Short mmCIF file of C-alpha atoms in Angstrom, two decimals:
data_model
loop_
_atom_site.label_atom_id
_atom_site.label_comp_id
_atom_site.label_asym_id
_atom_site.label_seq_id
_atom_site.Cartn_x
_atom_site.Cartn_y
_atom_site.Cartn_z
CA MET T 857 -0.02 -0.02 -0.02
CA VAL T 858 2.94 2.52 0.71
CA GLY T 859 4.40 1.85 -2.59
CA ARG T 860 1.26 2.47 -4.29
CA TRP T 861 0.45 5.72 -2.35
CA SER T 862 4.01 6.94 -3.25
CA TYR T 863 3.15 6.92 -6.92
CA ILE T 864 -0.22 8.50 -5.97
CA ILE T 865 0.97 11.32 -4.11
CA SER T 866 3.51 11.74 -7.12
CA GLY T 867 0.34 12.94 -9.34
CA MET T 868 -0.11 9.39 -10.95
CA THR T 869 -4.11 8.37 -11.13
CA ILE T 870 -4.22 4.63 -11.18
CA THR T 871 -7.31 3.04 -12.82
CA ILE T 872 -7.60 -1.01 -12.32
CA ARG T 873 -10.06 -2.52 -14.60
CA ASN T 874 -11.17 -6.05 -13.82
CA ASN T 875 -9.81 -8.25 -11.21
CA GLN T 876 -6.31 -10.03 -10.86
CA ALA T 877 -6.74 -13.62 -10.84
CA ASN T 878 -5.77 -15.80 -7.93
CA ARG T 879 -2.18 -17.88 -8.33
CA GLU T 880 -4.23 -21.24 -8.50
CA ASP T 881 -5.66 -19.97 -11.65
CA ALA T 882 -2.68 -18.12 -13.32
CA ALA T 883 0.83 -18.53 -11.73
CA ILE T 884 2.34 -15.98 -14.05
CA LEU T 885 1.33 -12.42 -15.09
CA VAL T 886 2.09 -11.38 -18.46
CA ILE T 887 2.56 -7.40 -18.66
CA ALA T 888 2.40 -5.36 -21.92
CA PRO T 889 3.41 -2.99 -23.17
CA HIS T 890 6.71 -2.18 -21.59
CA SER T 891 7.31 1.44 -22.12
CA THR T 892 8.38 3.13 -19.00
CA PHE T 893 9.95 2.85 -15.60
CA LEU T 894 6.69 4.08 -14.27
CA ASP T 895 5.32 0.52 -15.28
CA SER T 896 7.18 -0.62 -11.94
CA VAL T 897 3.54 0.34 -10.45
CA ILE T 898 2.38 -3.15 -11.44
CA VAL T 899 4.47 -4.77 -8.53
CA PHE T 900 2.47 -2.79 -5.90
CA VAL T 901 -1.01 -2.94 -7.83
CA THR T 902 -0.57 -7.01 -8.00
CA LYS T 903 0.09 -7.30 -4.16
CA MET T 904 3.80 -7.60 -4.65
CA SER T 905 4.00 -10.33 -6.91
CA THR T 906 7.35 -11.77 -8.04
CA ILE T 907 9.60 -10.02 -10.34
CA ILE T 908 12.72 -10.85 -12.43
CA VAL T 909 15.59 -8.67 -11.69
CA ARG T 910 19.21 -8.50 -11.90
CA ASN T 911 21.79 -9.22 -9.41
CA GLU T 912 23.05 -5.60 -9.46
CA SER T 913 19.85 -4.18 -8.01
CA MET T 914 20.55 -5.78 -4.69
CA ASP T 915 23.06 -2.77 -4.13
CA ASN T 916 20.65 -0.15 -3.45
CA TYR T 917 17.93 0.87 -1.12
CA ALA T 918 15.32 -0.39 -3.59
CA GLY T 919 16.88 -3.62 -3.67
CA LYS T 920 16.13 -4.31 -0.19
CA LEU T 921 12.57 -3.44 -0.92
CA ILE T 922 12.46 -5.70 -3.78
CA ASN T 923 13.60 -8.65 -1.71
CA PHE T 924 9.90 -8.53 -0.18
CA THR T 925 8.96 -9.79 -3.41
CA GLN T 926 11.08 -12.93 -3.17
CA PRO T 927 12.33 -12.23 -6.75
CA ILE T 928 14.37 -14.31 -9.47
CA TYR T 929 17.61 -12.96 -9.73
CA VAL T 930 19.57 -12.90 -13.11
CA SER T 931 23.17 -12.56 -13.32
CA ARG T 932 24.95 -10.89 -16.35
CA GLU T 933 28.41 -12.56 -15.38
CA ASP T 934 26.82 -15.83 -15.51
CA PRO T 935 26.64 -17.72 -19.03
CA ASN T 936 24.09 -20.17 -17.63
CA SER T 937 22.05 -17.27 -16.35
CA ARG T 938 19.42 -17.64 -19.08
CA GLN T 939 18.79 -21.39 -18.52
CA ASN T 940 18.70 -20.54 -14.83
CA THR T 941 16.09 -18.26 -15.07
CA ILE T 942 13.93 -20.30 -17.09
CA LYS T 943 14.42 -23.42 -14.66
CA SER T 944 13.41 -21.23 -11.67
CA ILE T 945 10.26 -19.82 -13.57
CA ILE T 946 9.45 -23.38 -14.51
CA GLU T 947 9.79 -24.74 -10.93
CA ARG T 948 8.01 -21.76 -9.00
CA ALA T 949 5.11 -21.76 -11.82
CA ASN T 950 4.37 -25.30 -11.13
CA SER T 951 5.29 -25.29 -7.36
CA LYS T 952 2.54 -26.52 -4.83
CA LEU T 953 4.26 -24.13 -2.32
CA ASP T 954 2.68 -20.49 -1.68
CA TRP T 955 4.83 -18.38 -3.88
CA PRO T 956 3.79 -15.36 -5.29
CA GLN T 957 2.58 -14.84 -8.83
CA ILE T 958 5.37 -13.97 -11.20
CA ILE T 959 5.40 -10.52 -13.03
CA ILE T 960 7.17 -10.73 -16.65
CA PHE T 961 7.14 -8.44 -19.22
CA PRO T 962 7.50 -10.58 -22.16
CA GLU T 963 8.77 -7.94 -24.60
CA GLY T 964 12.07 -7.83 -22.75
CA THR T 965 12.62 -4.04 -23.58
CA CYS T 966 10.93 -0.66 -23.66
CA THR T 967 8.79 0.20 -26.73
CA ASN T 968 6.67 3.22 -27.42
CA ARG T 969 3.38 1.50 -27.03
CA SER T 970 2.61 1.99 -30.87
CA CYS T 971 2.54 -1.82 -31.28
CA LEU T 972 3.43 -5.13 -29.31
CA ILE T 973 6.84 -6.50 -30.37
CA THR T 974 7.71 -10.35 -30.41
CA PHE T 975 7.35 -11.86 -26.84
CA LYS T 976 10.23 -13.79 -25.34
CA PRO T 977 9.22 -17.30 -24.55
CA GLY T 978 10.53 -17.31 -20.93
CA ALA T 979 7.17 -17.01 -19.43
CA PHE T 980 5.39 -19.33 -21.44
CA TYR T 981 7.98 -22.26 -20.84
CA PRO T 982 6.10 -23.77 -17.77
CA GLY T 983 3.00 -24.38 -20.10
CA VAL T 984 0.76 -22.97 -17.21
CA PRO T 985 -2.30 -20.44 -17.61
CA VAL T 986 -1.06 -16.88 -17.53
CA GLN T 987 -3.14 -13.87 -17.11
CA PRO T 988 -2.37 -10.95 -19.51
CA VAL T 989 -2.29 -7.46 -18.11
CA CYS T 990 -2.29 -4.23 -20.27
CA ILE T 991 -0.87 -1.07 -19.19
CA ARG T 992 -2.11 2.10 -20.80
CA TYR T 993 -0.97 5.86 -20.13
CA PRO T 994 -3.91 8.03 -21.96
CA ASN T 995 -2.32 11.15 -21.29
CA LYS T 996 -2.50 14.36 -23.59
CA LEU T 997 1.00 14.89 -23.08
CA ASP T 998 3.62 11.68 -23.03
CA THR T 999 6.14 12.51 -20.73
CA VAL T 1000 6.48 8.73 -19.51
CA THR T 1001 7.73 6.79 -22.62
CA TRP T 1002 11.43 5.77 -22.43
CA THR T 1003 12.75 4.29 -25.25
CA TRP T 1004 16.42 3.78 -26.65
CA GLU T 1005 16.05 6.76 -28.79
CA GLY T 1006 14.34 9.24 -26.63
CA PRO T 1007 15.03 11.32 -23.45
CA GLY T 1008 16.53 9.91 -20.42
CA VAL T 1009 15.21 8.83 -17.10
CA LEU T 1010 15.90 12.13 -15.27
CA LYS T 1011 14.45 14.24 -17.98
CA LEU T 1012 11.19 12.19 -18.08
CA LEU T 1013 11.15 12.31 -14.51
CA TRP T 1014 11.20 15.96 -14.14
CA LEU T 1015 8.65 16.39 -16.84
CA THR T 1016 6.41 13.96 -15.33
CA LEU T 1017 6.36 15.54 -11.87
CA THR T 1018 5.71 18.88 -13.50
CA GLN T 1019 2.52 17.70 -14.72
CA ILE T 1020 -0.68 18.21 -12.41
CA GLN T 1021 -1.39 14.45 -12.85
CA THR T 1022 -0.43 11.41 -14.77
CA ALA T 1023 -2.93 8.66 -15.87
CA CYS T 1024 -2.38 5.00 -15.68
CA GLU T 1025 -4.66 2.50 -16.62
CA ILE T 1026 -4.23 -1.42 -15.72
CA GLU T 1027 -6.44 -3.73 -17.35
CA PHE T 1028 -6.53 -7.29 -16.27
CA LEU T 1029 -7.70 -9.67 -19.15
CA PRO T 1030 -9.21 -13.13 -18.64
CA VAL T 1031 -6.67 -16.12 -17.81
CA TYR T 1032 -5.37 -17.58 -20.97
CA VAL T 1033 -5.27 -21.28 -20.95
CA PRO T 1034 -3.04 -22.91 -23.21
CA SER T 1035 -3.81 -25.88 -25.44
CA ASP T 1036 -1.80 -29.10 -25.49
CA GLU T 1037 -0.03 -27.79 -28.73
CA GLU T 1038 0.88 -24.66 -26.89
CA LYS T 1039 2.16 -26.08 -24.16
CA LYS T 1040 4.61 -28.15 -26.46
CA ASN T 1041 5.34 -24.99 -28.30
CA PRO T 1042 6.29 -21.86 -26.03
CA LYS T 1043 6.76 -19.51 -29.36
CA MET T 1044 3.52 -20.30 -30.31
CA PHE T 1045 1.93 -19.88 -26.85
CA ALA T 1046 3.68 -16.64 -26.62
CA ASN T 1047 2.44 -15.26 -30.22
CA ASN T 1048 -1.16 -16.30 -29.35
CA VAL T 1049 -1.09 -14.42 -26.02
CA ARG T 1050 0.40 -11.57 -27.87
CA LYS T 1051 -2.56 -11.57 -30.35
CA VAL T 1052 -5.02 -11.51 -27.38
CA MET T 1053 -3.32 -8.24 -25.90
CA ALA T 1054 -2.85 -6.60 -29.03
CA LYS T 1055 -6.52 -6.86 -29.70
CA ALA T 1056 -7.39 -5.46 -26.28
CA LEU T 1057 -5.02 -2.44 -26.62
CA ASP T 1058 -5.88 -1.96 -30.27
CA VAL T 1059 -2.53 -2.01 -31.61
CA PRO T 1060 -0.76 -3.98 -34.25
CA THR T 1061 1.88 -6.51 -33.54
CA SER T 1062 5.44 -6.34 -34.92
CA ASP T 1063 8.01 -8.89 -35.59
CA TYR T 1064 10.78 -6.83 -34.05
CA THR T 1065 12.16 -8.76 -31.27
CA TYR T 1066 14.77 -7.71 -28.03
CA ASP T 1067 17.72 -8.58 -30.01
CA ASP T 1068 16.74 -6.38 -32.91
CA CYS T 1069 16.32 -3.47 -30.35
CA ARG T 1070 19.69 -4.34 -28.77
CA LEU T 1071 21.14 -4.35 -32.18
CA MET T 1072 19.94 -0.97 -32.80
CA THR T 1073 20.91 0.60 -29.74
CA ARG T 1074 24.46 -0.54 -30.22
CA ALA T 1075 24.46 0.96 -33.62
CA LYS T 1076 23.16 4.08 -31.99
CA GLU T 1077 25.99 4.05 -29.49
CA LEU T 1078 28.67 3.75 -32.07
CA ASN T 1079 26.74 6.41 -34.47
CA ILE T 1080 26.58 4.19 -37.04
CA PRO T 1081 24.67 5.90 -39.90
CA ASN T 1082 20.81 4.73 -40.40
CA ALA T 1083 21.12 3.16 -36.67
CA ALA T 1084 17.33 3.14 -36.73
CA ASP T 1085 16.98 1.08 -40.02
CA ILE T 1086 19.80 -1.40 -39.25
CA VAL T 1087 17.51 -4.43 -38.50
CA GLU T 1088 15.95 -3.49 -42.32
CA ILE T 1089 19.24 -3.17 -43.68
CA GLU T 1090 20.30 -6.42 -41.95
CA ARG T 1091 17.13 -8.43 -43.59
CA LEU T 1092 17.42 -7.04 -47.18
CA ASN T 1093 21.36 -7.79 -47.05
CA GLN T 1094 20.24 -11.40 -46.40
CA LYS T 1095 17.44 -11.20 -49.04
CA ILE T 1096 20.06 -10.44 -51.73
CA SER T 1097 22.76 -12.59 -49.93
CA ILE T 1098 25.41 -9.80 -49.63
CA ASP T 1099 26.00 -10.71 -46.00
CA GLN T 1100 27.00 -14.44 -47.24
CA ARG T 1101 29.56 -12.82 -49.92
CA HIS T 1102 31.50 -10.34 -47.83
CA ILE T 1103 31.79 -8.10 -50.75
CA GLU T 1104 32.07 -5.04 -48.41
CA GLU T 1105 35.38 -6.54 -47.04
CA ASN T 1106 37.20 -6.63 -50.59
CA ILE T 1107 35.88 -2.87 -51.03
CA LEU T 1108 37.19 -1.90 -47.88
CA ALA T 1109 40.58 -3.73 -48.69
CA THR T 1110 41.03 -2.62 -52.29
CA GLY T 1111 40.36 1.11 -51.03
CA ARG T 1112 38.08 1.90 -53.86
CA ILE T 1113 35.82 3.88 -51.90
CA ASN T 1114 37.07 7.17 -50.20
CA SER T 1115 35.89 10.71 -49.70
CA LYS T 1116 36.84 11.60 -53.33
CA ASN T 1117 34.51 8.85 -55.12
CA CYS T 1118 32.12 7.80 -52.08
CA TYR T 1119 28.71 9.01 -53.75
CA VAL T 1120 27.38 6.62 -56.12
CA SER T 1121 24.03 6.20 -58.35
CA LEU T 1122 21.90 3.36 -57.80
CA SER T 1123 23.33 1.52 -60.75
CA GLU T 1124 26.77 1.96 -59.36
CA PHE T 1125 25.51 0.79 -55.75
CA ALA T 1126 24.42 -2.37 -57.62
CA LYS T 1127 27.52 -2.99 -59.58
CA LEU T 1128 29.81 -2.53 -56.42
CA LEU T 1129 27.68 -5.22 -54.54
CA GLU T 1130 27.43 -7.24 -57.59
CA VAL T 1131 23.60 -7.46 -57.54
CA ALA T 1132 20.83 -6.54 -59.95
CA PRO T 1133 20.05 -2.64 -59.89
CA ASN T 1134 16.31 -3.54 -61.03
CA ASP T 1135 15.87 -6.04 -57.78
CA VAL T 1136 13.19 -4.79 -55.71
CA SER T 1137 15.36 -5.55 -52.44
CA THR T 1138 18.27 -3.63 -54.12
CA LYS T 1139 15.98 -0.44 -54.62
CA LEU T 1140 14.62 -0.65 -51.18
CA LEU T 1141 18.37 -0.69 -49.96
CA PHE T 1142 19.57 1.99 -51.73
CA SER T 1143 16.63 4.27 -50.66
CA LEU T 1144 17.27 3.70 -46.90
CA PHE T 1145 20.31 5.62 -47.55
CA ARG T 1146 19.08 8.75 -49.72
CA LYS T 1147 18.90 12.18 -48.16
CA ASP T 1148 16.34 14.71 -49.39
CA ASN T 1149 15.40 12.73 -52.59
CA GLU T 1150 19.05 13.25 -53.89
CA GLU T 1151 20.01 10.71 -56.72
CA ASN T 1152 23.11 9.50 -55.38
CA ILE T 1153 24.23 8.11 -51.75
CA ASP T 1154 27.33 8.18 -49.65
CA PHE T 1155 28.29 4.65 -50.10
CA ARG T 1156 30.45 5.16 -46.97
CA ASP T 1157 27.32 5.04 -44.94
CA TYR T 1158 26.31 1.74 -46.41
CA LEU T 1159 29.72 0.40 -45.64
CA MET T 1160 29.55 1.46 -42.27
CA CYS T 1161 26.22 -0.32 -41.61
CA ALA T 1162 27.90 -3.49 -43.20
CA ILE T 1163 30.92 -3.29 -41.19
CA PHE T 1164 28.75 -3.24 -37.97
CA LEU T 1165 26.30 -6.19 -38.96
CA ASN T 1166 29.27 -8.08 -40.07
CA ARG T 1167 31.18 -7.45 -36.63
CA THR T 1168 28.04 -7.35 -34.04
CA SER T 1169 29.90 -9.36 -31.18
CA VAL T 1170 33.28 -7.98 -31.72
CA PRO T 1171 34.93 -5.16 -29.70
CA ALA T 1172 34.15 -1.62 -30.88
CA ILE T 1173 37.75 -1.13 -31.30
CA GLN T 1174 37.91 -3.66 -34.28
CA ILE T 1175 34.70 -1.88 -35.68
CA LEU T 1176 36.64 1.58 -35.68
CA GLU T 1177 39.58 0.04 -37.19
CA SER T 1178 37.57 -1.15 -40.40
CA ILE T 1179 35.68 2.39 -40.41
CA SER T 1180 39.05 4.19 -40.17
CA LYS T 1181 40.04 2.51 -43.62
CA LEU T 1182 37.09 4.72 -45.18
CA TYR T 1183 39.11 8.12 -43.77
CA GLU T 1184 42.75 7.07 -44.65
CA THR T 1185 45.08 9.59 -46.34
CA LYS T 1186 46.91 8.38 -49.02
CA VAL T 1187 50.56 9.38 -49.05
CA ASP T 1188 53.51 8.03 -51.05
CA TYR T 1189 56.04 8.05 -48.04
CA VAL T 1190 56.12 9.15 -44.44
CA GLU T 1191 58.88 8.74 -42.04
CA THR T 1192 57.19 6.48 -39.26
CA ASN T 1193 57.67 2.92 -37.67
CA THR T 1194 54.02 1.83 -39.43
CA SER T 1195 53.29 1.39 -43.13
CA THR T 1196 51.65 4.03 -45.26
CA LYS T 1197 48.35 2.61 -44.82
CA GLY T 1198 45.81 3.60 -42.08
CA LEU T 1199 47.09 6.96 -41.88
CA LEU T 1200 44.77 9.91 -40.54
CA ASN T 1201 45.01 13.38 -40.73
CA THR T 1202 42.71 15.73 -38.28
CA ASP T 1203 39.61 15.46 -40.18
CA GLY T 1204 39.89 11.69 -40.68
CA LEU T 1205 40.61 11.35 -36.93
CA LEU T 1206 37.47 13.19 -35.95
CA ASN T 1207 35.37 10.94 -38.45
CA VAL T 1208 36.63 7.99 -36.72
CA MET T 1209 36.25 9.04 -33.15
CA LYS T 1210 32.75 10.33 -33.12
CA HIS T 1211 31.90 6.62 -33.63
CA ALA T 1212 33.61 5.93 -30.39
CA MET T 1213 32.75 9.14 -28.12
CA PRO T 1214 31.18 12.77 -28.72
CA LEU T 1215 34.15 15.04 -29.19
CA THR T 1216 34.35 18.52 -30.28
CA SER T 1217 36.71 19.77 -33.08
CA ASP T 1218 38.99 21.11 -30.47
CA ASP T 1219 39.06 18.04 -28.26
CA CYS T 1220 39.88 16.13 -31.53
CA THR T 1221 42.98 18.69 -32.39
CA ALA T 1222 44.18 18.24 -28.92
CA ILE T 1223 44.21 14.26 -29.14
CA PHE T 1224 45.93 14.55 -32.57
CA THR T 1225 48.78 16.87 -31.26
CA GLN T 1226 49.47 14.68 -28.51
CA LEU T 1227 49.53 11.83 -30.74
CA ASP T 1228 51.65 13.33 -33.76
CA LYS T 1229 54.91 13.23 -31.93
CA ARG T 1230 56.82 13.64 -35.12
CA ASN T 1231 54.64 16.46 -36.29
CA GLN T 1232 53.93 14.94 -39.60
CA LYS T 1233 50.31 15.97 -39.50
CA LEU T 1234 49.57 12.15 -39.75
CA ILE T 1235 48.83 9.38 -37.25
CA SER T 1236 47.98 5.95 -37.76
CA PHE T 1237 45.42 3.98 -36.43
CA TYR T 1238 47.69 1.93 -34.30
CA ASP T 1239 48.88 5.30 -32.32
CA LEU T 1240 45.01 5.99 -31.68
CA GLN T 1241 44.35 2.29 -30.44
CA GLU T 1242 47.43 2.61 -28.33
CA TRP T 1243 46.27 5.82 -26.71
CA LEU T 1244 42.59 4.74 -26.35
CA SER T 1245 43.99 1.43 -24.44
CA SER T 1246 45.91 3.66 -22.26
CA LYS T 1247 42.76 5.49 -20.84
CA PRO T 1248 40.47 3.43 -18.28
CA GLU T 1249 37.74 5.26 -19.23
CA HIS T 1250 37.80 3.95 -22.77
CA SER T 1251 38.34 0.21 -21.73
CA HIS T 1252 34.58 -0.35 -22.88
CA LEU T 1253 35.83 -0.21 -26.53
CA PHE T 1254 38.16 -3.52 -25.99
CA LYS T 1255 35.31 -5.50 -24.81
CA ALA T 1256 33.19 -8.08 -27.11
CA THR T 1257 29.47 -8.07 -26.84
CA ASP T 1258 27.08 -10.79 -26.22
CA LEU T 1259 24.96 -10.19 -29.35
CA PRO T 1260 25.09 -12.92 -31.80
CA THR T 1261 27.84 -13.18 -34.15
CA LYS T 1262 25.68 -13.97 -37.09
CA ARG T 1263 21.97 -13.38 -36.75
CA LYS T 1264 19.33 -15.12 -39.21
CA ILE T 1265 16.27 -12.89 -39.41
CA GLN T 1266 12.77 -13.84 -41.42
CA CYS T 1267 12.89 -12.60 -44.82
CA ASP T 1268 9.58 -12.29 -46.65
CA GLN T 1269 9.23 -13.85 -49.70
#
């Protein structure tokens, strides 16, 4: 009650429609859409039901309160964490003991509530009845939506607190009892529950997944062009089999594309990728990189997307190394211990560094001056890599990710 009142005092009006089922009728509560940190109100509305939470959340005041829900903890460091979490969900959902109901947000990430993305199957592995629960925020001004491309938590919290009130509607739908076929097929079970919830919310469904959102998030973090379209670019690449031939790698290796010849037409784009210019997928791929209806595109934008998609699981420094080849300065000879390949001037360094961190021109010049010890107006990527590795604040650039090395996504025929 105290937790619920803390939201009400902060200006949130909570409307509840229909009744929460008992644990005997539905051991799992499936909540969607997940769009904001304010969705945490569902814990208090559902009588302190169990949540799934990261181990790191134990280390603060909120973590101590979370303990009262008897949560299922997830460890990022444990490679078997996903399997252990699923095992815990199955055990609790089927237990005869008096465990609280389990709350699960099956989308796995925050969206903008315009659709329901693919549900992860974790809530549906136990094969027990679930109760779908819909959350709505019917406010004239949206100050709550927290997605990968929008404002941060503090700004949203401030904007929300400046409103006289923020409305939240929570609707408990009828318990969904799975068929024998759905019990054997968690993905089918998840998809059918999603359809029921989408109908109640009057929104469409989308085949985007949690991993798609993670991919777009990382693309944005590395300032990859067209980050919001990266999944569509991946799909089109797979459809015309570009991803299997690694043509982009050969283009990078030969240095055919640089700042002087980077703008290409549709026919030139198709020729470089060795695909048919009249193919619908080729045209769609080309159109994603067109700006203001211009006839030509900057082929470097496409190459950076391809580099990223071919190296999703590698450390960012390896992606930066490949991107640096697009901004090399061509010279016949330079007095250095390295080869004449991979040399960058100040503009080249700025273009590379914008994919690692936000820098002003002055900041970049200061770094360049520090690295250009021979005053040759050129540095190598090796110099840059050594400098980055010596700075603890840039250690994240040298860490691999847990994104899949090669994803296979559904391509419509």
